[in-house]
Coordinates of C-alpha atoms in Angstrom, one line a residue:
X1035 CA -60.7 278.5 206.1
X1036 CA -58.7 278.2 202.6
X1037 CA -56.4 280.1 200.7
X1038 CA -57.4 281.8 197.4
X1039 CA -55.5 280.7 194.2
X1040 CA -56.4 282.6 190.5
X1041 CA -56.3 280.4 188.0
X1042 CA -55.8 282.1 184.3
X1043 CA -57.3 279.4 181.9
X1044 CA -59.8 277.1 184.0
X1045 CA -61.7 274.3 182.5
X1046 CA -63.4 271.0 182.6
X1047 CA -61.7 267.8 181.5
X1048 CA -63.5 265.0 180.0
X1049 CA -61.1 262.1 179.9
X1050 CA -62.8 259.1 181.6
X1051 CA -59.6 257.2 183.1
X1052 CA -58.4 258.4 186.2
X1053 CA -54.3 256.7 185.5
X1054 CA -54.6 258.7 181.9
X1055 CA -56.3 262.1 183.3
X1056 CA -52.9 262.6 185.8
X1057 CA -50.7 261.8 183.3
X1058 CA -52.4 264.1 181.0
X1059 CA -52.1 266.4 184.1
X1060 CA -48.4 267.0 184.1
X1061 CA -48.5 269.6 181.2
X1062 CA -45.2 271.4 179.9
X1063 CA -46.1 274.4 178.7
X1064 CA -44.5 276.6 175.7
X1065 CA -40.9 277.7 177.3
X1066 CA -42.4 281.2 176.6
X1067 CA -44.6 280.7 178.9
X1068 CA -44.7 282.6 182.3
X1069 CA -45.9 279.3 184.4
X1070 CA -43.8 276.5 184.6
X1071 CA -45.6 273.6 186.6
X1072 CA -43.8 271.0 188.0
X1073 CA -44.4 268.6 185.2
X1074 CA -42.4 265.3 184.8
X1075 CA -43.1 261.5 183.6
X1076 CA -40.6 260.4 186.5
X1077 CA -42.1 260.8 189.8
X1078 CA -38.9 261.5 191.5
X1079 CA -38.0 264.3 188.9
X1080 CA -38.1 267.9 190.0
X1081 CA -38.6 271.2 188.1
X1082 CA -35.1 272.3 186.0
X1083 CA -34.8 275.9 188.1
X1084 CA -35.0 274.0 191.4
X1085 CA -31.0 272.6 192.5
X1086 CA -31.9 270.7 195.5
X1087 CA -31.6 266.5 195.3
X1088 CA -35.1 264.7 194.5
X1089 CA -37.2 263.9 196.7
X1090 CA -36.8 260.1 198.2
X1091 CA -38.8 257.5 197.0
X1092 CA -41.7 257.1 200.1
X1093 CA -44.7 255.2 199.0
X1094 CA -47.7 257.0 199.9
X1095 CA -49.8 254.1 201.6
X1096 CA -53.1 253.6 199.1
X1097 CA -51.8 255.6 196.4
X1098 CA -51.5 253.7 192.7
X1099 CA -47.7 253.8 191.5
X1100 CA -48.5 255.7 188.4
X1101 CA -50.5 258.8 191.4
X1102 CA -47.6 258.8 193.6
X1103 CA -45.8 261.9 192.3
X1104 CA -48.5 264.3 192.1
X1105 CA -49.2 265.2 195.5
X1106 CA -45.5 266.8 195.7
X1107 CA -45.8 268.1 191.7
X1108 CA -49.7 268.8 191.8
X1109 CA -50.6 269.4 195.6
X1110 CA -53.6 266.8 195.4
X1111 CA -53.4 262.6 194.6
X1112 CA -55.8 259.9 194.2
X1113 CA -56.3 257.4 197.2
X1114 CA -58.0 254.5 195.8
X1115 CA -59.6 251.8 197.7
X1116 CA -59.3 248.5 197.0
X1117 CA -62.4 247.0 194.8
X1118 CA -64.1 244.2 195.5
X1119 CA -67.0 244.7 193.0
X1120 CA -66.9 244.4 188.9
X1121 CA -64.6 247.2 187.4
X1122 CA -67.4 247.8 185.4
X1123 CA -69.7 248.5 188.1
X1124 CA -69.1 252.4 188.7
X1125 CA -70.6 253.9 192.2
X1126 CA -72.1 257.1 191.3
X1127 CA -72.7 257.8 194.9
X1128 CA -70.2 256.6 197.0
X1129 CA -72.4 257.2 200.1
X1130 CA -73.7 254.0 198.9
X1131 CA -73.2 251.3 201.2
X1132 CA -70.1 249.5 200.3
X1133 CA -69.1 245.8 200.5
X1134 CA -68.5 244.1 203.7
X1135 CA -64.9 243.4 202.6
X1136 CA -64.7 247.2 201.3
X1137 CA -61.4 249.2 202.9
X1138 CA -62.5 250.6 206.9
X1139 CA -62.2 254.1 205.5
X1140 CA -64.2 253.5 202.8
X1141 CA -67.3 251.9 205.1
X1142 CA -66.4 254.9 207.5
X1143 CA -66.7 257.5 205.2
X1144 CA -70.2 255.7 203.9
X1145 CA -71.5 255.7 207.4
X1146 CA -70.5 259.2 208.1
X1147 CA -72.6 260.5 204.6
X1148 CA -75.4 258.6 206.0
X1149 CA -75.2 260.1 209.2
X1150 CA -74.9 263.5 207.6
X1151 CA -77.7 263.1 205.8
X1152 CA -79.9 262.6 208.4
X1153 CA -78.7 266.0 210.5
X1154 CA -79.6 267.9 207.3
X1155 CA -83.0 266.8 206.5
X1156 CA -83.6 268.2 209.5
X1157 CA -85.8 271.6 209.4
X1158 CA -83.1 275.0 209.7
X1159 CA -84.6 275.5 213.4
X1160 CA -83.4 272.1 214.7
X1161 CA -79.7 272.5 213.2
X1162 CA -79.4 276.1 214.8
X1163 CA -79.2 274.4 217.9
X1164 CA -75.5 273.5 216.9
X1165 CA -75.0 277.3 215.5
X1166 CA -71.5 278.2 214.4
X1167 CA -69.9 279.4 217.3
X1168 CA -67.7 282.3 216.8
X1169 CA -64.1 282.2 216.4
X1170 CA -63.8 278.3 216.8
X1171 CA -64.8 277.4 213.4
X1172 CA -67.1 274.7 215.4
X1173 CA -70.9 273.7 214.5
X1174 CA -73.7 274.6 211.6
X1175 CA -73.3 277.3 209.0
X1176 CA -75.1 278.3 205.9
X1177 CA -74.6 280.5 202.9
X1178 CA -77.9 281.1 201.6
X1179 CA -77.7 280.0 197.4
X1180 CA -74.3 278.1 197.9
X1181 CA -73.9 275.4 200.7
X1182 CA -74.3 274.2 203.9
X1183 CA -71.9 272.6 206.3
X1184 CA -70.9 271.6 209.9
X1185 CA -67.5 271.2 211.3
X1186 CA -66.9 269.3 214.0
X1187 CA -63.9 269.5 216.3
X1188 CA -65.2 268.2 219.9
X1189 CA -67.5 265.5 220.7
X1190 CA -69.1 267.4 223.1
X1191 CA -70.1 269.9 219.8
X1192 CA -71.1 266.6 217.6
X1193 CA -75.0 266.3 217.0
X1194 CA -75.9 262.7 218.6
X1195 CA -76.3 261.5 215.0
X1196 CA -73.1 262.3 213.9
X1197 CA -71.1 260.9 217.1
X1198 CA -70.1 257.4 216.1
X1199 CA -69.4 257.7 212.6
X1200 CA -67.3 261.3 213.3
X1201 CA -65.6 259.0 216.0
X1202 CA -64.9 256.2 213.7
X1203 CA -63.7 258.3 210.8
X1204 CA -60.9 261.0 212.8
X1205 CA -60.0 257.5 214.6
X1206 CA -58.8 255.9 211.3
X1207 CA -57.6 259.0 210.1
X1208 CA -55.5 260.5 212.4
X1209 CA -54.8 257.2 214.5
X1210 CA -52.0 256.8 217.0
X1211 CA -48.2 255.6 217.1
X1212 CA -49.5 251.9 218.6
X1213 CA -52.8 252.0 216.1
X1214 CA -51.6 254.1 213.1
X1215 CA -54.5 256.3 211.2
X1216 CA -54.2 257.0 207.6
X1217 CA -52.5 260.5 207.7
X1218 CA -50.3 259.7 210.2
X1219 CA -49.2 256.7 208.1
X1220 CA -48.6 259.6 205.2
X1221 CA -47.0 262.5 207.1
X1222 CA -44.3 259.8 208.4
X1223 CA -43.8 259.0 204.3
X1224 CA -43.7 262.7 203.9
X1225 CA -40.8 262.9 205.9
X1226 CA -39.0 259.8 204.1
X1227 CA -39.7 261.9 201.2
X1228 CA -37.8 265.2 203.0
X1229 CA -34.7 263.2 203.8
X1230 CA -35.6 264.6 207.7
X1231 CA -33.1 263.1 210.6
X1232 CA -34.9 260.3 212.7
X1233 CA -32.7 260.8 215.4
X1234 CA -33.1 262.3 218.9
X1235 CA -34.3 265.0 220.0
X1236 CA -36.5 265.1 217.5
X1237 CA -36.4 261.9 215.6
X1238 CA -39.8 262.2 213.4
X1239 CA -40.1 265.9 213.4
X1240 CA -43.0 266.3 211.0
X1241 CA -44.8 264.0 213.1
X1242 CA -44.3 266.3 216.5
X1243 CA -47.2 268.1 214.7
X1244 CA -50.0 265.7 214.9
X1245 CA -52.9 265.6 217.3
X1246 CA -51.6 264.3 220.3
X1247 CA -54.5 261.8 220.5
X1248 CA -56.2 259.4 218.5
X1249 CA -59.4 259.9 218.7
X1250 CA -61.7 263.4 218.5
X1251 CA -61.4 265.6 221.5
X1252 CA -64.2 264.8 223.9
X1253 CA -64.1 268.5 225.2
X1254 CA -63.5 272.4 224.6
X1255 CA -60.2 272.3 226.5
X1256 CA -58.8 269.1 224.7
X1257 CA -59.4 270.6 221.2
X1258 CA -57.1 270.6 218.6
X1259 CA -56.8 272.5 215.4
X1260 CA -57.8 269.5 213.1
X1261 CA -61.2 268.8 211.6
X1262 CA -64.0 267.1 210.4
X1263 CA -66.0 269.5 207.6
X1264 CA -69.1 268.0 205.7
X1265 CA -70.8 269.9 203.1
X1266 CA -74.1 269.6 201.6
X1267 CA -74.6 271.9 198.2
X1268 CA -78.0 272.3 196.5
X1269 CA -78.3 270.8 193.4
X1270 CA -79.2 273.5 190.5
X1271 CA -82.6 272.4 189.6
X1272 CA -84.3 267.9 190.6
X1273 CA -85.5 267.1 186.8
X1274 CA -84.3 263.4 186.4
X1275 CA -80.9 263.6 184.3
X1276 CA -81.4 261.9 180.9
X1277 CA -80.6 258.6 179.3
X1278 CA -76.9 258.8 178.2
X1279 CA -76.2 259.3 174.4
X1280 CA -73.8 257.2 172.3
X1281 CA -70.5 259.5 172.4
X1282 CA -70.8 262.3 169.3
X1283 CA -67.5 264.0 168.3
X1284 CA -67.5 267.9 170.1
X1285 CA -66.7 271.1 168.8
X1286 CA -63.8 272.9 170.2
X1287 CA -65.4 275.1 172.4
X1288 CA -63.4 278.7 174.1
X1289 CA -62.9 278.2 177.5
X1290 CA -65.1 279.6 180.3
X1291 CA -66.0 279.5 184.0
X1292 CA -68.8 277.2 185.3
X1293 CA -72.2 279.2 185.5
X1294 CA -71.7 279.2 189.3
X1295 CA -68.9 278.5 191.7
X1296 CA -70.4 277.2 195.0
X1297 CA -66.4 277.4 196.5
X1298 CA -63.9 279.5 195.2
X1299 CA -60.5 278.7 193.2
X1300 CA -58.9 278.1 197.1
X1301 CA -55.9 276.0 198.5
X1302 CA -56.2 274.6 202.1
X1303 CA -54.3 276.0 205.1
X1304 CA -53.5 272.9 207.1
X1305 CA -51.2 269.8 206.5
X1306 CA -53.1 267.4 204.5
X1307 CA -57.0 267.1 203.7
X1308 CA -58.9 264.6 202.4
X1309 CA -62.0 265.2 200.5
X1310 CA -64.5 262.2 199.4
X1311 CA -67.8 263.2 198.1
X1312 CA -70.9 261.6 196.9
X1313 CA -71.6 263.4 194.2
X1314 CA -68.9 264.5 191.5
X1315 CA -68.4 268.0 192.0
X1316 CA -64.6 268.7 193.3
X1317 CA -62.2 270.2 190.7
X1318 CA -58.4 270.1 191.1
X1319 CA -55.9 272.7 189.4
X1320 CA -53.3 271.7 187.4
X1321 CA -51.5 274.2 187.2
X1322 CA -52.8 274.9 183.7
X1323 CA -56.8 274.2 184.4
X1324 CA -59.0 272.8 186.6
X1325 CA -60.3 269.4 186.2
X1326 CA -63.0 267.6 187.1
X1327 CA -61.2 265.0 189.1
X1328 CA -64.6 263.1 190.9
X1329 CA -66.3 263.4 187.6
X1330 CA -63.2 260.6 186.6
X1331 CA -63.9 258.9 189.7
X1332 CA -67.0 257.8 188.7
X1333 CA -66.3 257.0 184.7
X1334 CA -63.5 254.6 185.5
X1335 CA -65.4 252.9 188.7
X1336 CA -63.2 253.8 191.1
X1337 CA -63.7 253.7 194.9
X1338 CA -61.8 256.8 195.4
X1339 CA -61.0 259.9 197.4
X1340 CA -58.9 262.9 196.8
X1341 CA -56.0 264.0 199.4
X1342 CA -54.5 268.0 198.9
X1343 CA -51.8 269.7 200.3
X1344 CA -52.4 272.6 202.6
X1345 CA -50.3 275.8 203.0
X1346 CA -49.0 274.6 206.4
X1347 CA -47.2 271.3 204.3
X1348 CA -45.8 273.9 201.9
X1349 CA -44.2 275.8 204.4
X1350 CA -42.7 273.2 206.6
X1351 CA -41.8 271.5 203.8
X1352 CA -39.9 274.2 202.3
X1353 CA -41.8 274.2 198.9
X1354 CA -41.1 271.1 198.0
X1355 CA -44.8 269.9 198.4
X1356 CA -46.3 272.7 196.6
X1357 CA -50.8 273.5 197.9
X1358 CA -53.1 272.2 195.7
X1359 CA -55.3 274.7 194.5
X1360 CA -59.1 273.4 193.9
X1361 CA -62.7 274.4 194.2
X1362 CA -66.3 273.4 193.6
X1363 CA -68.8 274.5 190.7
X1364 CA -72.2 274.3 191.6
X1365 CA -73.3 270.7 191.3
X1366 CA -75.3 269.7 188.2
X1367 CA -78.1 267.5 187.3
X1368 CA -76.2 265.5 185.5
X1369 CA -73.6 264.9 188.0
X1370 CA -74.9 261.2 188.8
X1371 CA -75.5 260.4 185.0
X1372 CA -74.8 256.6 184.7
X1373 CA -73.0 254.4 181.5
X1374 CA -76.5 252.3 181.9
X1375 CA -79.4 252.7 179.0
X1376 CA -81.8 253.6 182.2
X1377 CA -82.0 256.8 183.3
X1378 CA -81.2 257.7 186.6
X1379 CA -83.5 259.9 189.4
X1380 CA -81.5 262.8 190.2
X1381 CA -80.3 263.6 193.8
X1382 CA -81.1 267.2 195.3
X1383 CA -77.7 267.3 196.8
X1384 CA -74.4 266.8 196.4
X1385 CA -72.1 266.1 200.1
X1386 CA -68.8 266.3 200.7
X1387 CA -66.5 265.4 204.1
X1388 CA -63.4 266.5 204.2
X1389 CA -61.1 265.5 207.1
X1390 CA -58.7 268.5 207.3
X1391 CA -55.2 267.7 209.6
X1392 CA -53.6 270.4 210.6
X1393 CA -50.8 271.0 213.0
X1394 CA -51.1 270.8 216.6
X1395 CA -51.1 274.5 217.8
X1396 CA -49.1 274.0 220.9
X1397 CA -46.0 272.4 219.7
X1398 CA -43.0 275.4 218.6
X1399 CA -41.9 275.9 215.3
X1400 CA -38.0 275.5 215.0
X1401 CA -37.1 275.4 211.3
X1402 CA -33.8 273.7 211.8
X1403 CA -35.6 270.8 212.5
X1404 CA -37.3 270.6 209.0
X1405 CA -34.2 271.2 207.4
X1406 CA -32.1 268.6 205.6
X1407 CA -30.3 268.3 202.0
X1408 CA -34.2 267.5 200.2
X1409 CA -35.4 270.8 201.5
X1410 CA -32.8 273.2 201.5
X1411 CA -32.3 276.0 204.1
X1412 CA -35.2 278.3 205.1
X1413 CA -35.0 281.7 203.6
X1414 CA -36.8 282.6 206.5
X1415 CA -34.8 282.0 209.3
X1416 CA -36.5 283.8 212.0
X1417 CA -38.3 280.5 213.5
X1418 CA -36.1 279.3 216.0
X1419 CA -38.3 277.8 218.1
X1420 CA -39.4 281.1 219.3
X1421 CA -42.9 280.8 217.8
X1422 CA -45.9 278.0 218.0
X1423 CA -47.6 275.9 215.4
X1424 CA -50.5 277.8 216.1
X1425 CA -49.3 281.2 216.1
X1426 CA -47.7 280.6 212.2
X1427 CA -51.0 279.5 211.2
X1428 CA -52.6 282.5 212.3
X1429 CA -50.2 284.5 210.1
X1430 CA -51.4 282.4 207.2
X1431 CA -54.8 282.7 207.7
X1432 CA -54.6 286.1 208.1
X1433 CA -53.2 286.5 205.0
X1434 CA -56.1 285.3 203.2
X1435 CA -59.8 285.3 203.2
X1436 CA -62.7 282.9 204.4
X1437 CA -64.4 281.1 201.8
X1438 CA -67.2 280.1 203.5
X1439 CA -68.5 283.0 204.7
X1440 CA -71.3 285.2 203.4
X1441 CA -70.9 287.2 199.9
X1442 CA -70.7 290.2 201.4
X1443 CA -68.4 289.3 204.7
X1444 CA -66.1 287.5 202.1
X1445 CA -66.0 290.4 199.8
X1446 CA -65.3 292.7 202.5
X1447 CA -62.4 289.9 203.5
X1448 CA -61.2 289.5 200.0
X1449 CA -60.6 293.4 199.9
X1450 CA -58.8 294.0 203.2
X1451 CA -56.7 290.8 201.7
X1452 CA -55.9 293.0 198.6
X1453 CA -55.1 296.1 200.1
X1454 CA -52.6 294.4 202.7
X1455 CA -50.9 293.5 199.9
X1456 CA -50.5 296.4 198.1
X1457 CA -49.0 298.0 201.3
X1458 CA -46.5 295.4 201.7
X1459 CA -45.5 295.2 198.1
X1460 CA -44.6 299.1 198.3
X1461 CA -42.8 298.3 201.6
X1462 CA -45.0 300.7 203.6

């Protein structure tokens, strides 16, 4: 489930360093101009029309100095994993199995696209037995001429294939207070960031939010709202991509959408996801355009994942960590195109896993608790504890339509979205 965001200029970058694409990133547009994105060189800075304090310097754990603003100023950063290999060496598919000595969330993430693999090969009629099940978001979907997926939320629901490496991935991700998992380890930075009170009764309250175990729910009734989503789009055409070409200089060419858009200009509606695919494909908005982000992941080398902002983070957050809009063009054969003279076979797919945290529905929402000098004052200040985690996400989602869904269910979505707010805008 995602949020819709309209971009008014998208585009494709082609700037091969990942360090020089986000600085690039943090445009300042004409002071005519009607969008004003949080653009800075200092990473504590914060947009002119905004009179709260910075934010607190919080190092976000696998984060390069020079990424560490844009998850508050952007919505989205770079994790990058240690490397081990040659710089020069660029994985193309990070599915790949990495170096003995490569990060655990790297060799988890490689496992889990291997394991993925194998439960989509198999034919349509084997898959169906884990059918979506309605109104849990749980088990096998497909939108015919876009993308497949699973999401997995019980281990109970897992295909046997999937069981270990699903285990092993949530584990590291989400983690517990004794055996900390990589988002927890970012949502307590978060906090730093906030200035929030780390005292009793509620000394980490950003943290109250979090799974309350570890590991993925065995069963139905332990469930949380968190996620494990892994995608599998359809590759446009399986001619082999050609030799690369020494660089030529390039017309200026008007901008344009891709041909096809495989997921919509969308923004998440959790905490935090983290997306790592095998193919380039993801593209992250600026706030001026979109650009190709994985596409730079694989020109530089880098062993690298991509970790948004979701619409819940916004909101307890007060809007100081802004969503990160992003979406997905429909994958190319050229995605996997090497620097080598040989050309390279061309994969059929392109896969995706995104771990999406969101919070834990039981747990009330008292806005008092998320407020300090960093975030200001809620101009809502109608949650007083009275309402739940869960019951605020609802009112987001139902603000806003599914994105994958069928054409015509999301159309039907898209318009009921539209016409909700018209009425509200004319205060009916």
């Amino acid at each position: 489930m995602a949020v819709i965001v309209t971009p008014e200029h998208p585009q494709r970058s082609s700037r091969p360093l990942i360090s020089a694409i986000i600085r690039k990133l943090k445009i300042r547009l004409h002071p005519s101009s009607k969008k004003q994105p949080k653009t800075t060189s200092a990473p504590e800075a914060e947009p002119a029309d905004d009179p709260r304090p910075p934010l607190n310097s919080s190092w976000l754990p696998l984060v390069l100095k020079e990424h560490q603003h844009t998850l508050s100023q952007l919505g989205w950063t770079t994790i990058t994993f240690p490397q081990f290999t040659s710089p020069n060496h660029a994985l193309e598919n990070r599915a790949d199995i990495p170096p003995n000595d490569s990060h655990p969330l790297q060799r988890a993430s490689a496992d889990l696209f291997a394991a993925a693999q194998l439960f989509f090969d198999q034919p349509d009629e084997a898959k169906r037995a884990w059918k979506h099940r309605l109104g849990t978001e749980e088990g096998w979907s497909k939108v015919e001429g876009e993308k497949e997926f699973i999401t997995l939320r019980t281990l109970e629901y897992t295909p046997d294939v999937l069981k270990e490496a699903a285990e092993r991935y949530w584990r590291l991700m989400v983690g517990s207070e004794g055996g900390e998992g990589y988002l927890r380890n970012v949502v307590k930075r978060v906090e730093g960031s906030l200035g929030l009170p780390h005292h009793t009764p509620k000394p980490n309250p950003l943290l109250q939010f979090l799974p309350p175990t570890p590991s993925i729910p065995q069963t139905d009734a332990e469930k949380t709202a968190s996620m494990i989503r892994i995608f599998r789009y359809t590759l446009s055409s399986s001619t082999p991509s050609p030799a690369p070409t020494p660089p030529q200089p390039q017309p200026q060419l008007p901008t344009q959408e891709p041909v096809s858009i495989v997921a919509e200009p969308h923004a998440d509606l959790g905490l935090l996801s983290v997306v790592t695919g095998d193919v380039p494909g993801l593209e992250v908005w600026n706030g001026q355009c979109f650009v190709d982000i994985e596409r730079h992941y694989v020109r530089s080398g880098a062993h690298a994942a991509t970790m948004l902002v979701g619409r819940q983070l916004e909101m307890f957050s007060n809007k100081r960590y802004g969503a990160g809009g992003h979406r997905v063009p429909a994958p190319d054969t050229n995605a996997t195109s090497t620097q080598n003279d040989k050309p390279e076979p061309a994969p059929k797919y392109r896969h995706s896993i995104v771990f999406v945290l969101r919070a834990h529905e039981p747990v009330p929402l008292d806005s008092r608790d998320l407020e300090s000098a960093i975030t200001g004052k809620w101009d809502d200040q109608s949650f007083k504890g009275n309402v739940t985690a869960g019951e605020v996400y609802e009112r987001i989602r139902n603000a806003h339509y599914n994105i994958n869904i069928g054409k015509e269910e999301r159309e039907r979505q898209k318009r009921g979205v539209e016409e909700r707010r018209k009425r509200e805008a004319a205060g009916s």
